PDB file of C-alpha atoms in Angstrom:
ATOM      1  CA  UNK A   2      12.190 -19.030  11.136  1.00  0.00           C
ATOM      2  CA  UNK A   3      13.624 -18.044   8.162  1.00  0.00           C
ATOM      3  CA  UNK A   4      15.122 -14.129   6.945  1.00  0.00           C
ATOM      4  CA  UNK A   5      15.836 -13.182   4.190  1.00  0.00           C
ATOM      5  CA  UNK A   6      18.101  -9.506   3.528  1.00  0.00           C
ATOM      6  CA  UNK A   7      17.633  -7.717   0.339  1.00  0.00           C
ATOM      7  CA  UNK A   8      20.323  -5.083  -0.636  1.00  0.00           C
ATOM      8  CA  UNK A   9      20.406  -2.125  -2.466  1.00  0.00           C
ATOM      9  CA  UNK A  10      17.180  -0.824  -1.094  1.00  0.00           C
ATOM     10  CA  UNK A  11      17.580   1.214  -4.477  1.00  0.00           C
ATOM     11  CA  UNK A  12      19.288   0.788  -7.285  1.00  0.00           C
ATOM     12  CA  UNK A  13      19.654   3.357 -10.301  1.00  0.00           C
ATOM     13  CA  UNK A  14      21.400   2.311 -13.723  1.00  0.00           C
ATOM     14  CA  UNK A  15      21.614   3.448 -16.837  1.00  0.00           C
ATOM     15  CA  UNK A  16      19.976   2.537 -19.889  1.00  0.00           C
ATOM     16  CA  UNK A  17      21.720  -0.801 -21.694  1.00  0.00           C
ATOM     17  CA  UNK A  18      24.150  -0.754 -17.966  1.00  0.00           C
ATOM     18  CA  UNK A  19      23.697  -4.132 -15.838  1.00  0.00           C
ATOM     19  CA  UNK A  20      21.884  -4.297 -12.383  1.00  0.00           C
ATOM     20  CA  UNK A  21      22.302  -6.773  -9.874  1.00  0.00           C
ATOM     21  CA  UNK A  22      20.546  -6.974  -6.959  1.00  0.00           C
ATOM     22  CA  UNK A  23      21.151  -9.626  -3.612  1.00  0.00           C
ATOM     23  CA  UNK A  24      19.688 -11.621  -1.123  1.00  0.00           C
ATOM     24  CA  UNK A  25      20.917 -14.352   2.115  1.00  0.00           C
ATOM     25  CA  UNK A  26      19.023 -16.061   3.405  1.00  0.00           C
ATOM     26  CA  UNK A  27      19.333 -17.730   7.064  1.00  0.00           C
ATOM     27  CA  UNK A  28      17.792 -21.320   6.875  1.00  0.00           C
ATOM     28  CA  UNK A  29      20.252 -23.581   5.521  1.00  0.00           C
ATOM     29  CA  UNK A  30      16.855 -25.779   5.000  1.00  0.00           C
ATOM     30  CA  UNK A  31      15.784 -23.397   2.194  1.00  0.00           C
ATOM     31  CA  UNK A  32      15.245 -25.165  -1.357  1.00  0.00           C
ATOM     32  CA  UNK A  33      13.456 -22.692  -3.285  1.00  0.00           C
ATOM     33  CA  UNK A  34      14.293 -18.992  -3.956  1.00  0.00           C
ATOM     34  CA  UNK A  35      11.654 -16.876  -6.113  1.00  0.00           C
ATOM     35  CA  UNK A  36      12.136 -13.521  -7.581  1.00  0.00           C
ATOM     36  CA  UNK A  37       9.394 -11.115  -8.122  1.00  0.00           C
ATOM     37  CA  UNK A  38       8.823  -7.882  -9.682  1.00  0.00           C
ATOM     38  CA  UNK A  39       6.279  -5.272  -9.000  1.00  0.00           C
ATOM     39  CA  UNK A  40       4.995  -2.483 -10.602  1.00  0.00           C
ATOM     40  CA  UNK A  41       3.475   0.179  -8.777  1.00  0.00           C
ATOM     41  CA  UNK A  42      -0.304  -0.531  -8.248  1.00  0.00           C
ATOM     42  CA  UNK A  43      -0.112  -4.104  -9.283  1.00  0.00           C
ATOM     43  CA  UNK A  44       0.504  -7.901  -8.397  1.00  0.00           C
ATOM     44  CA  UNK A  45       3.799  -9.222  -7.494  1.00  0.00           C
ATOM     45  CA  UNK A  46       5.315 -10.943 -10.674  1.00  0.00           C
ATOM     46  CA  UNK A  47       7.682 -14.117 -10.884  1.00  0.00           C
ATOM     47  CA  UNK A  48      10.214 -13.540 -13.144  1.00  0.00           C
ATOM     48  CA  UNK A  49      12.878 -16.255 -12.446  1.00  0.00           C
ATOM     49  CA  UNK A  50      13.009 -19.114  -9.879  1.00  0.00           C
ATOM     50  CA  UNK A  51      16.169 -21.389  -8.996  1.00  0.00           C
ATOM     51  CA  UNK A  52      16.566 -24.477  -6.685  1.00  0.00           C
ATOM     52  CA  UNK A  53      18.919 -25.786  -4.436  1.00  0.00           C
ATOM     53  CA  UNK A  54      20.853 -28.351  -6.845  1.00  0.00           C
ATOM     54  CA  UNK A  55      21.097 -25.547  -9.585  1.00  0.00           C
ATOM     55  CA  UNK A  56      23.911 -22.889  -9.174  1.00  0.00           C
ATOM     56  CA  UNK A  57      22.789 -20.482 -12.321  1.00  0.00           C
ATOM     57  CA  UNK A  58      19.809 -19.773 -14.119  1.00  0.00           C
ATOM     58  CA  UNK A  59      18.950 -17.668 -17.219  1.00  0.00           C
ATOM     59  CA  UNK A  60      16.843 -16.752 -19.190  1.00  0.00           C
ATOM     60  CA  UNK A  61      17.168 -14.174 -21.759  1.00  0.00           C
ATOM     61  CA  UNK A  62      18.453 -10.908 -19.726  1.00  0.00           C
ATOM     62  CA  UNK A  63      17.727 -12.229 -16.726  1.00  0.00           C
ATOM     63  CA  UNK A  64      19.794 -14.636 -14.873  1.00  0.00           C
ATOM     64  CA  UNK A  65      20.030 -15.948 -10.768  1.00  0.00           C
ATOM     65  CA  UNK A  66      22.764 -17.137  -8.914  1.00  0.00           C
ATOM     66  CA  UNK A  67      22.803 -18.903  -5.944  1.00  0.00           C
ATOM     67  CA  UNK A  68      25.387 -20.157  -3.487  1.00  0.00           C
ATOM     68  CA  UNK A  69      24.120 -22.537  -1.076  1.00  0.00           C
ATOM     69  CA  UNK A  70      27.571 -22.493   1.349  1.00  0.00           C
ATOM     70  CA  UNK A  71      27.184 -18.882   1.993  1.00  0.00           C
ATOM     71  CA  UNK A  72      23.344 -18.834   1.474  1.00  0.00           C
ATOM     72  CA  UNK A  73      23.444 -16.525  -1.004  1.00  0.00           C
ATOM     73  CA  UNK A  74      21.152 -15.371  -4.232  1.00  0.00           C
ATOM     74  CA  UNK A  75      21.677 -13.084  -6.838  1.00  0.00           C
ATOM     75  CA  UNK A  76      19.669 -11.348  -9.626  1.00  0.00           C
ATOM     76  CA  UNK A  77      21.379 -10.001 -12.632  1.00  0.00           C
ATOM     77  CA  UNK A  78      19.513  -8.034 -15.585  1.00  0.00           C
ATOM     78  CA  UNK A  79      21.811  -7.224 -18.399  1.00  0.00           C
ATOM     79  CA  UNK A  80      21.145  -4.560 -20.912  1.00  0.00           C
ATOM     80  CA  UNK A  81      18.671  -2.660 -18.685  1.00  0.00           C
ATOM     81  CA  UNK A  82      15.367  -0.948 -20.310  1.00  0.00           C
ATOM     82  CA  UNK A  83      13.403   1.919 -18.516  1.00  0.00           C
ATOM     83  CA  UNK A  84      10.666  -1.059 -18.474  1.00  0.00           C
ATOM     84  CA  UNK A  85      12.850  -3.000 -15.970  1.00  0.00           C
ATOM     85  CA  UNK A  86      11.843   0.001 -13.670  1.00  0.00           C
ATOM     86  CA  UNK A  87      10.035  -1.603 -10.990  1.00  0.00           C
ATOM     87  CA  UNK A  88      10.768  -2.858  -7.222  1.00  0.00           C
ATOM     88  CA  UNK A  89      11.908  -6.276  -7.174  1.00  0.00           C
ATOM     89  CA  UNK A  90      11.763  -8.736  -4.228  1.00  0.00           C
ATOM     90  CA  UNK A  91      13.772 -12.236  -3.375  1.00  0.00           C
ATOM     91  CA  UNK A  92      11.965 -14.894  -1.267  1.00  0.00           C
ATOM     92  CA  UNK A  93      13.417 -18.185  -0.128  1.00  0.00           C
ATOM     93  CA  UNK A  94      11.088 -21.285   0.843  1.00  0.00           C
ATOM     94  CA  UNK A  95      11.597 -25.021   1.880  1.00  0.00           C
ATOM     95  CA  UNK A  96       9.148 -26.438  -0.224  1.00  0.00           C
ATOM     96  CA  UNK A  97       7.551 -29.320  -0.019  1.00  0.00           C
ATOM     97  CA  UNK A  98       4.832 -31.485  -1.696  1.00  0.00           C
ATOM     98  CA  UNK A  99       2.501 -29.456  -0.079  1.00  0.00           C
ATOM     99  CA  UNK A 100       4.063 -26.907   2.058  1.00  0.00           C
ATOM    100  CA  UNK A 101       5.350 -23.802   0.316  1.00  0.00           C
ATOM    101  CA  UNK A 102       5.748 -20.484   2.825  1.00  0.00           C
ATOM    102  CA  UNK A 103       7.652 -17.762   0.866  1.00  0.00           C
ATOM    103  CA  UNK A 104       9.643 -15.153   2.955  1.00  0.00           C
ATOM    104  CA  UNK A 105      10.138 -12.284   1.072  1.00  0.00           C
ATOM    105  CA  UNK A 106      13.249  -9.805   1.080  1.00  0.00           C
ATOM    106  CA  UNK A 107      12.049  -5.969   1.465  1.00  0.00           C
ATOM    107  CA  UNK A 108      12.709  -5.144  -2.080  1.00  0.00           C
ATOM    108  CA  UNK A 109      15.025  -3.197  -4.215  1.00  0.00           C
ATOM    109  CA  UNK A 110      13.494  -0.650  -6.390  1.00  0.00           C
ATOM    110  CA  UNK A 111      15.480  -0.159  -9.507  1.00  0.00           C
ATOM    111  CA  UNK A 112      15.367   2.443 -11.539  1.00  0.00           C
ATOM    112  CA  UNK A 113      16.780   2.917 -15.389  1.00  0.00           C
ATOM    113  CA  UNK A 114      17.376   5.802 -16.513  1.00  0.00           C
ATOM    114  CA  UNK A 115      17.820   7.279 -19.743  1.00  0.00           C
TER     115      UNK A 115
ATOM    116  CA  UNK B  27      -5.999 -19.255 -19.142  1.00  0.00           C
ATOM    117  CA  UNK B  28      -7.420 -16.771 -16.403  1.00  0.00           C
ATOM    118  CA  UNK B  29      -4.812 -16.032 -13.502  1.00  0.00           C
ATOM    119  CA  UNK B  30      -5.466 -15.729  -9.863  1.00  0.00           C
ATOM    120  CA  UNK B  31      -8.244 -13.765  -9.056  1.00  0.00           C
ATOM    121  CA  UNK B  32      -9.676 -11.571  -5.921  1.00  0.00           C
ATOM    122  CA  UNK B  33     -12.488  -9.921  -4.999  1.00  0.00           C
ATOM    123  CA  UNK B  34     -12.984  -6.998  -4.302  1.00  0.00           C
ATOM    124  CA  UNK B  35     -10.412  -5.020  -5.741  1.00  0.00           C
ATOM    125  CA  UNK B  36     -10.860  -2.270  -2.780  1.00  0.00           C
ATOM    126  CA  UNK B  37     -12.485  -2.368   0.573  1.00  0.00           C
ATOM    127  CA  UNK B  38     -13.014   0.417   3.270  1.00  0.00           C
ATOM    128  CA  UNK B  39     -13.889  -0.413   7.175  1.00  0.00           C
ATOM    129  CA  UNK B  40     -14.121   0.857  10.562  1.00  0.00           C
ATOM    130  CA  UNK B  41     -12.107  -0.458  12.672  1.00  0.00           C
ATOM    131  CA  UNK B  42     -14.106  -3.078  14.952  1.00  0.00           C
ATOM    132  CA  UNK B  43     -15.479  -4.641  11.446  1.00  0.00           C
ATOM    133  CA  UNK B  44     -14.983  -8.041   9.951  1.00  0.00           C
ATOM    134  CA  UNK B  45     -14.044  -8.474   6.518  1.00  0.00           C
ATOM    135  CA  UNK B  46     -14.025 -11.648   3.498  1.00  0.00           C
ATOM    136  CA  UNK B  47     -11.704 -11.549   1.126  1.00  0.00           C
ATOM    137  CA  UNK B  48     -12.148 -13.704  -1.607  1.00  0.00           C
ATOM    138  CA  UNK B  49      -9.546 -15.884  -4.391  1.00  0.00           C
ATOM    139  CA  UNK B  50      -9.988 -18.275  -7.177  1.00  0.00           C
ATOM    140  CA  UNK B  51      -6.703 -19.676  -7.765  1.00  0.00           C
ATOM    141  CA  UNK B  52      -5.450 -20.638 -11.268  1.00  0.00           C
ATOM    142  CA  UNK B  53      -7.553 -24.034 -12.931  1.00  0.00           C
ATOM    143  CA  UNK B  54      -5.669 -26.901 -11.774  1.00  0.00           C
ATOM    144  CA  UNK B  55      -3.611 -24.935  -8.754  1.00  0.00           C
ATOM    145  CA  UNK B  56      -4.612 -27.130  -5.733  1.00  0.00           C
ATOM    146  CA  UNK B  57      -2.725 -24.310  -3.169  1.00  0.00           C
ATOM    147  CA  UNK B  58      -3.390 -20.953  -1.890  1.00  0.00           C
ATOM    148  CA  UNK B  59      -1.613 -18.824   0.071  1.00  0.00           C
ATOM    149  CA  UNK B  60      -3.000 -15.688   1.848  1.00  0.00           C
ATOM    150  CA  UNK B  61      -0.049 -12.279   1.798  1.00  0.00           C
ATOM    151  CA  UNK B  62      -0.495  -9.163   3.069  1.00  0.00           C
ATOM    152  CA  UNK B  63       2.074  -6.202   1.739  1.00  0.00           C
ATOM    153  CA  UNK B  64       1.919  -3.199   4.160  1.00  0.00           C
ATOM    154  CA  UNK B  65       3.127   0.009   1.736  1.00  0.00           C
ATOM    155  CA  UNK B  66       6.557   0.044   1.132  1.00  0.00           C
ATOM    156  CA  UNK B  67       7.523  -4.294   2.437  1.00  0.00           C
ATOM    157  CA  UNK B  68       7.455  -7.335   0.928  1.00  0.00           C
ATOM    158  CA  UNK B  69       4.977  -9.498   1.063  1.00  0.00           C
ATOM    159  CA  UNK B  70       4.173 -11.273   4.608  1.00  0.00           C
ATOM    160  CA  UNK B  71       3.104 -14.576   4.440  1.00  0.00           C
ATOM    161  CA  UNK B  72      -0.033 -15.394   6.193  1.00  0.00           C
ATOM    162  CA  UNK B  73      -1.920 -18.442   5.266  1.00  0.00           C
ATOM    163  CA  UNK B  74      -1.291 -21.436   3.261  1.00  0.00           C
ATOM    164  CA  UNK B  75      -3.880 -24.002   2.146  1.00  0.00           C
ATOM    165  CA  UNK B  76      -3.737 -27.505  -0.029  1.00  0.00           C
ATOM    166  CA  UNK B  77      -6.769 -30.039  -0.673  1.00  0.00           C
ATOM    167  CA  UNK B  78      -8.468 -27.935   1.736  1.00  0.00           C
ATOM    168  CA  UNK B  79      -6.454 -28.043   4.663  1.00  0.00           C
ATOM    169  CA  UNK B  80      -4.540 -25.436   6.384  1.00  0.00           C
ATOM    170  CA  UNK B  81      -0.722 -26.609   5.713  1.00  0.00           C
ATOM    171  CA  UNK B  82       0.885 -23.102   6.781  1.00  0.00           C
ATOM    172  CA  UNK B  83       0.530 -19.809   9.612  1.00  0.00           C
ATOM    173  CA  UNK B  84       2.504 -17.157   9.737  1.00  0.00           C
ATOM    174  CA  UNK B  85       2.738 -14.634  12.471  1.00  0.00           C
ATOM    175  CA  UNK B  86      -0.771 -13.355  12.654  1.00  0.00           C
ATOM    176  CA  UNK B  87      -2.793 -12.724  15.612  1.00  0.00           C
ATOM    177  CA  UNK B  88      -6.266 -15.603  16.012  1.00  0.00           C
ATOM    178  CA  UNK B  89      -8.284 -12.746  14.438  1.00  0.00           C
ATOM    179  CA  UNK B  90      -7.229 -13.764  10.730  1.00  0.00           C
ATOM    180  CA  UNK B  91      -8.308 -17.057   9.582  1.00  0.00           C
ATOM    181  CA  UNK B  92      -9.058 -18.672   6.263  1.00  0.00           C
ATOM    182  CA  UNK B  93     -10.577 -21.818   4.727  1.00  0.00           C
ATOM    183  CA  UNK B  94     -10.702 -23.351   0.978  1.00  0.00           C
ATOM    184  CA  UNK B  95     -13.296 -24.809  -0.559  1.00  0.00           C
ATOM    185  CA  UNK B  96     -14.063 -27.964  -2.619  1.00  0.00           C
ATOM    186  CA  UNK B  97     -13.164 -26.233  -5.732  1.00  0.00           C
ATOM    187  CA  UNK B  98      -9.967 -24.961  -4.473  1.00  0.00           C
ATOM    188  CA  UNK B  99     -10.953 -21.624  -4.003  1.00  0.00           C
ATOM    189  CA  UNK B 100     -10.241 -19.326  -0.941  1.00  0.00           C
ATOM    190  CA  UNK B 101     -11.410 -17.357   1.713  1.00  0.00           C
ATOM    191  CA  UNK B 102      -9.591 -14.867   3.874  1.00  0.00           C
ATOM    192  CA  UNK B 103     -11.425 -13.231   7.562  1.00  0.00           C
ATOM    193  CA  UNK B 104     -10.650 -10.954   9.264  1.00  0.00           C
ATOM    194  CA  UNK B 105     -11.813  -9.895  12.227  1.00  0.00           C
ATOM    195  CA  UNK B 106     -11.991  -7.392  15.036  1.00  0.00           C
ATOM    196  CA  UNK B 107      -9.880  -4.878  12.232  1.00  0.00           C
ATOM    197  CA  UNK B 108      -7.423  -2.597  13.726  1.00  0.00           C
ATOM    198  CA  UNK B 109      -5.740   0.540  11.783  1.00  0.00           C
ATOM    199  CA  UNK B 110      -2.922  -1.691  11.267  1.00  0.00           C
ATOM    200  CA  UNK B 111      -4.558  -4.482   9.434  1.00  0.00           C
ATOM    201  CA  UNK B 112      -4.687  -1.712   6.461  1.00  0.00           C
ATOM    202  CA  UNK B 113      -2.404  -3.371   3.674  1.00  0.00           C
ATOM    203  CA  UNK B 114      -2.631  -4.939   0.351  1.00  0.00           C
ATOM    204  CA  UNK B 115      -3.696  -8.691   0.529  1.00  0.00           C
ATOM    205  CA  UNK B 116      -2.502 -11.190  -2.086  1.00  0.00           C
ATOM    206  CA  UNK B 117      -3.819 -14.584  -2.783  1.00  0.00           C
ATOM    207  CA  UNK B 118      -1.468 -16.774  -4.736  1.00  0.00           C
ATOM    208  CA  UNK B 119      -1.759 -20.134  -6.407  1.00  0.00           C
ATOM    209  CA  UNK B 120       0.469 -22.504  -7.226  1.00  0.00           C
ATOM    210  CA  UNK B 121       0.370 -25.773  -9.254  1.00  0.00           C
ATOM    211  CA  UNK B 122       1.518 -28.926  -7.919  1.00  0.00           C
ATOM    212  CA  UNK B 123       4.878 -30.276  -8.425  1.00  0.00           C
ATOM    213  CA  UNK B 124       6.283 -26.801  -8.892  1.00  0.00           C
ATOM    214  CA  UNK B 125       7.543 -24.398  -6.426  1.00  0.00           C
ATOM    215  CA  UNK B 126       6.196 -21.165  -8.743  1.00  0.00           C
ATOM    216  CA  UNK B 127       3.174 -18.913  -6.634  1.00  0.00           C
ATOM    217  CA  UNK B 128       1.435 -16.599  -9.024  1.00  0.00           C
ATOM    218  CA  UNK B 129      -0.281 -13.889  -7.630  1.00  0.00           C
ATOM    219  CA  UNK B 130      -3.176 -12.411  -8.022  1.00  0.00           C
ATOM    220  CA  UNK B 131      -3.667  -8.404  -7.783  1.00  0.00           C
ATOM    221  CA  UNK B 132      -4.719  -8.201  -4.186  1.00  0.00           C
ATOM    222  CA  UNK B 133      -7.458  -6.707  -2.383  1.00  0.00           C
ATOM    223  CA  UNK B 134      -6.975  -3.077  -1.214  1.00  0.00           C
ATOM    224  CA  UNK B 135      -7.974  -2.647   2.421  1.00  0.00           C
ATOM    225  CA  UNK B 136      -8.457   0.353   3.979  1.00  0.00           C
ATOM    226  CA  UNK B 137      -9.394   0.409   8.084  1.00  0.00           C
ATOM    227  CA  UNK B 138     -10.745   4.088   9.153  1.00  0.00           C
TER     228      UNK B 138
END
């Protein structure tokens, strides 16, 4: 099945500094990579999504990359604010029309200081 | 538009109880998939349902199972609990065509 690493574990930045965070993934089959981020005591949150036949994604300060040869992901936040503080978690998925198991990465939790 | 929502927000069993957790996935979200989040992990998938048929399993043991109903809204069991089965459990929804899963705020289970 599939696997999906997550690194850093943590992650502290500065205020306004850039944070990236990444992710592999092992099934080559994978078409669908999610990120969420989760405050503490509530739901998981998508932020940004990408699929296979897309390389980059943004949107606003946020932005993925992905690199299907070396099954690779990446999440980049620019100009970090203290509310970016959360843990944040990659997943990958083969999706289909009606199949769509996410395996989740075990997180990064960021931190932005002042 | 409401989001995914569960009931109840917390829970607290013996172990040897059963247990219902309950979603109503976003209006128009024909899927639902069942996570649980031990402290500290990500979310591990358990259970995946469309047009009311089970479409996905992950590794859990036969004492888990779910169904979804006519109205697309879900049902989690579990049985037999064990210390270990204490966790946050997420529903999630997600509308057809897309890959997105939106997630409710889980169920809080506590086994004593």
């Amino acid at each position: 099945g599939e696997n999906v690493e997550q690194h850093p574990s943590t992650l502290s930045v500065q205020e306004g500094d850039s944070a990236v965070i990444k992710c592999t993934y092992s099934d080559s089959a994978s078409n669908y990579f999610p990120w969420y981020k989760q405050e503490l005591g509530k739901r998981p949150q998508l932020i940004i999504d990408i699929r296979s036949n897309v390389g980059e994604k943004k949107d606003q300060r946020i932005a993925v990359t992905l690199n299907k040869t070396a099954k690779h992901f990446s999440l980049h936040i620019t100009e970090t604010q203290p509310e970016d503080s959360a843990v944040y978690f990659c997943a990958a998925s083969f999706l289909t029309g009606t199949a769509s198991k996410l395996t989740f990465g075990t997180g990064t939790r960021l931190q932005v200081t002042l | 538009d409401a989001g995914v929502t569960q009931s109840p927000t917390h829970l607290i069993k013996t172990r040897g109880q059963q247990v219902t957790l309950r979603c109503s996935p976003i209006s128009g979200h024909k899927s639902v998939s069942w996570y649980q989040q031990v402290l500290g992990q990500g979310p591990q998938f358990i259970f995946q349902y469309y047009e009311k048929e089970e479409r996905g399993r992950g590794n859990f043991p036969d004492r888990f199972s779910a169904r979804q109903f006519p109205n697309y809204s879900s049902e989690l069991n579990v049985n037999a609990l064990l210390l270990g089965d204490s966790a946050l459990y997420l529903c999630a929804s997600r509308r057809e065509g897309t890959g997105s899963q939106y997630f409710g705020p889980g169920t809080r289970l506590t086994v004593l």
